[in-house]
Amino acid sequence: MTARPAASPDFRFDTGRLSLDLVATVGARLSGAPVERMTGPDRLALWLATTDLVAVDEAVVEPAWVDAFVDLRALLHRLVHARVDDRAPDPGDLDRLNALAAGPRRPRRLAADWTVRAGGAPSLDHALAAVAADAVDLLGGADADRLHVCEGPTCDLVFVDTSRAQRRRWCSNGACGNRSRVASHRRRQSNGS
């Protein structure tokens, strides 16, 4: 099997869940200039291969796949934020997510090296079903109580807080956390001078 690619430096895989990682393919949503990371089939193919949904040598993505994943991402964004904000979800959104999650799953097989691998040719429906099923498990499972929204001023990324004290503030300590600390330092410096 072909080696898993290194994660693209602009894709986020630190949310704790596959479905949240898809939502994170838009950056700086609250900045007024959101950063779109799913810009075409090649980018989606890289994301899918990095998540292990599709092997690198199978990552042939049609343009229609991008539209389907962008639509799923928007759906997940609405549902995740409804869950975090303790609002009732839109029934149409729930129906759509449940229909996608009920789609065909890619068969799995056990390899001689004791690793589990996907079997059969990948399809759009397989990939969408895997991400949607992860969202169903997340939003209806125990991890839903661990969902937190990043406190970064331009970030609305949701992550699963696995810290012991449940007080994680930022999606990434190195990104939003660092920006917050630098801004705080600058404010202190300007007030003290």
Coordinates of C-alpha atoms in Angstrom, one line a residue:
M1 CA 0.0 0.0 0.0
T2 CA 1.2 3.5 -0.8
A3 CA 2.4 5.6 2.2
R4 CA 0.0 8.1 3.7
P5 CA 0.9 11.6 2.6
A6 CA 2.1 14.2 5.0
A7 CA -0.7 16.5 6.0
S8 CA -0.8 19.7 4.0
P9 CA 0.3 22.5 6.2
D10 CA -2.9 24.4 5.6
F11 CA -5.3 21.5 6.4
R12 CA -6.3 21.1 10.0
F13 CA -6.4 17.7 11.7
D14 CA -6.4 18.8 15.3
T15 CA -10.1 18.9 16.0
G16 CA -10.3 15.3 17.3
R17 CA -12.8 14.0 14.8
L18 CA -13.0 13.4 11.1
S19 CA -16.2 15.4 10.6
L20 CA -14.8 18.4 12.4
D21 CA -11.6 18.2 10.3
L22 CA -13.8 18.6 7.2
V23 CA -15.5 21.7 8.8
A24 CA -11.9 23.0 9.4
T25 CA -11.2 23.1 5.7
V26 CA -12.4 26.7 5.8
G27 CA -10.2 28.9 7.9
A28 CA -10.7 32.3 9.5
R29 CA -14.5 32.1 9.0
L30 CA -15.1 35.1 11.2
S31 CA -12.4 37.3 9.7
G32 CA -14.4 38.7 6.8
A33 CA -11.9 36.9 4.5
P34 CA -12.5 33.2 5.0
V35 CA -9.8 30.9 3.6
E36 CA -11.1 28.1 1.4
R37 CA -8.9 25.0 1.4
M38 CA -11.1 22.8 -0.7
T39 CA -10.3 24.6 -4.0
G40 CA -10.5 21.7 -6.4
P41 CA -10.4 17.9 -6.9
D42 CA -6.6 17.7 -6.2
R43 CA -7.1 19.4 -2.8
L44 CA -10.0 17.1 -1.9
A45 CA -8.0 14.1 -3.0
L46 CA -5.1 15.2 -0.7
W47 CA -7.5 15.7 2.2
L48 CA -9.2 12.3 1.6
A49 CA -5.8 10.5 1.4
T50 CA -4.5 12.3 4.5
T51 CA -7.6 11.1 6.4
D52 CA -7.2 7.5 5.2
L53 CA -10.6 7.5 3.6
V54 CA -9.0 6.9 0.3
A55 CA -5.5 5.5 -0.4
V56 CA -3.1 7.8 -2.1
D57 CA -3.1 5.6 -5.2
E58 CA -6.9 5.6 -5.3
A59 CA -7.4 9.3 -4.8
V60 CA -9.0 10.1 -8.1
V61 CA -11.6 12.8 -7.4
E62 CA -14.1 14.2 -9.8
P63 CA -15.1 17.9 -9.7
A64 CA -18.6 16.8 -8.5
W65 CA -17.0 15.4 -5.3
V66 CA -15.8 18.8 -4.3
D67 CA -19.3 20.3 -4.5
A68 CA -20.7 17.3 -2.5
F69 CA -18.1 17.7 0.2
V70 CA -18.5 21.5 0.4
D71 CA -22.3 20.9 0.8
L72 CA -21.6 18.4 3.6
R73 CA -19.2 20.8 5.2
A74 CA -21.8 23.5 5.3
L75 CA -24.4 21.1 6.7
L76 CA -21.9 19.9 9.4
H77 CA -21.0 23.5 10.3
R78 CA -24.7 24.3 11.0
L79 CA -25.3 21.2 13.0
V80 CA -22.2 21.3 15.1
H81 CA -22.8 25.0 16.0
A82 CA -26.4 24.2 16.8
R83 CA -25.2 21.4 19.1
V84 CA -22.5 23.6 20.8
D85 CA -25.0 26.5 21.2
D86 CA -27.6 24.1 22.6
R87 CA -30.1 24.9 19.9
A88 CA -32.5 22.5 18.3
P89 CA -31.2 21.3 14.9
D90 CA -33.1 22.1 11.7
P91 CA -35.1 18.9 10.9
G92 CA -34.1 19.1 7.2
D93 CA -30.4 19.2 8.2
L94 CA -30.9 16.2 10.4
D95 CA -32.7 14.3 7.6
R96 CA -29.9 15.1 5.2
L97 CA -27.1 14.0 7.6
N98 CA -28.9 10.8 8.5
A99 CA -29.5 10.0 4.8
L100 CA -25.8 10.5 4.0
A101 CA -24.7 8.5 7.1
A102 CA -26.9 5.6 6.0
G103 CA -25.1 5.5 2.6
P104 CA -22.9 2.6 1.6
R105 CA -19.8 2.0 3.7
R106 CA -16.6 0.9 2.1
P107 CA -15.8 -2.6 3.0
R108 CA -12.9 -3.2 5.3
R109 CA -10.4 -6.0 5.3
L110 CA -7.7 -7.2 7.7
A111 CA -4.3 -7.3 6.0
A112 CA -1.4 -9.8 6.8
D113 CA 0.3 -7.1 8.9
W114 CA -2.7 -6.8 11.2
T115 CA -3.8 -3.5 9.8
V116 CA -7.4 -2.7 8.7
R117 CA -7.6 -1.4 5.2
A118 CA -10.4 -0.4 3.0
G119 CA -11.5 -2.8 0.3
G120 CA -13.2 -2.3 -3.0
A121 CA -13.1 0.8 -5.2
P122 CA -13.7 4.1 -3.4
S123 CA -16.8 6.1 -4.3
L124 CA -18.2 9.5 -3.5
D125 CA -21.0 7.8 -1.5
H126 CA -18.6 5.8 0.5
A127 CA -16.5 8.9 1.5
L128 CA -19.6 11.0 2.3
A129 CA -21.1 8.2 4.4
A130 CA -17.9 7.8 6.4
V131 CA -17.8 11.5 7.3
A132 CA -21.5 11.8 7.9
A133 CA -21.5 8.7 10.2
D134 CA -18.7 10.2 12.2
A135 CA -20.8 13.3 12.6
V136 CA -23.8 11.3 13.8
D137 CA -21.6 9.4 16.3
L138 CA -20.0 12.7 17.5
L139 CA -23.2 14.8 17.8
G140 CA -25.2 12.0 19.5
G141 CA -22.4 10.5 21.6
A142 CA -20.4 11.2 24.7
D143 CA -17.9 13.5 22.9
A144 CA -20.7 16.0 22.2
D145 CA -20.3 17.3 25.8
R146 CA -16.6 17.9 25.0
L147 CA -17.2 20.2 22.0
H148 CA -15.8 23.6 22.4
V149 CA -15.6 26.6 20.0
C150 CA -12.1 28.2 19.6
E151 CA -11.8 31.5 21.5
G152 CA -9.7 33.0 18.7
P153 CA -11.3 36.3 17.4
T154 CA -11.5 35.2 13.8
C155 CA -11.9 31.4 14.4
D156 CA -15.1 29.5 15.0
L157 CA -13.5 26.1 14.7
V158 CA -15.1 23.5 17.0
F159 CA -12.9 20.8 18.6
V160 CA -13.2 17.9 21.0
D161 CA -11.6 19.0 24.2
T162 CA -9.8 16.0 25.6
S163 CA -7.9 17.9 28.2
R164 CA -8.3 16.6 31.8
A165 CA -9.8 19.9 33.1
Q166 CA -12.0 20.6 30.0
R167 CA -10.5 24.1 29.8
R168 CA -8.9 24.1 26.4
R169 CA -9.5 27.5 24.9
W170 CA -8.1 27.4 21.4
C171 CA -8.3 25.0 18.4
S172 CA -4.6 25.1 18.3
N173 CA -2.2 26.4 20.9
G174 CA 0.3 27.1 18.2
A175 CA -2.1 29.1 16.0
C176 CA -5.0 30.8 17.7
G177 CA -3.5 30.4 21.2
N178 CA -0.2 32.0 20.1
R179 CA -2.0 34.8 18.3
S180 CA -4.0 35.6 21.4
R181 CA -0.9 35.6 23.6
V182 CA 0.9 37.9 21.2
A183 CA -2.1 40.3 21.1
S184 CA -2.3 40.3 24.9
H185 CA 1.4 41.0 25.2
R186 CA 1.2 43.9 22.7
R187 CA -1.7 45.4 24.6
R188 CA 0.2 45.2 27.9
Q189 CA 3.3 46.8 26.2
S190 CA 1.2 49.6 24.7
N191 CA -0.5 50.3 28.0
G192 CA 2.8 50.2 30.0
S193 CA 4.7 52.6 27.7

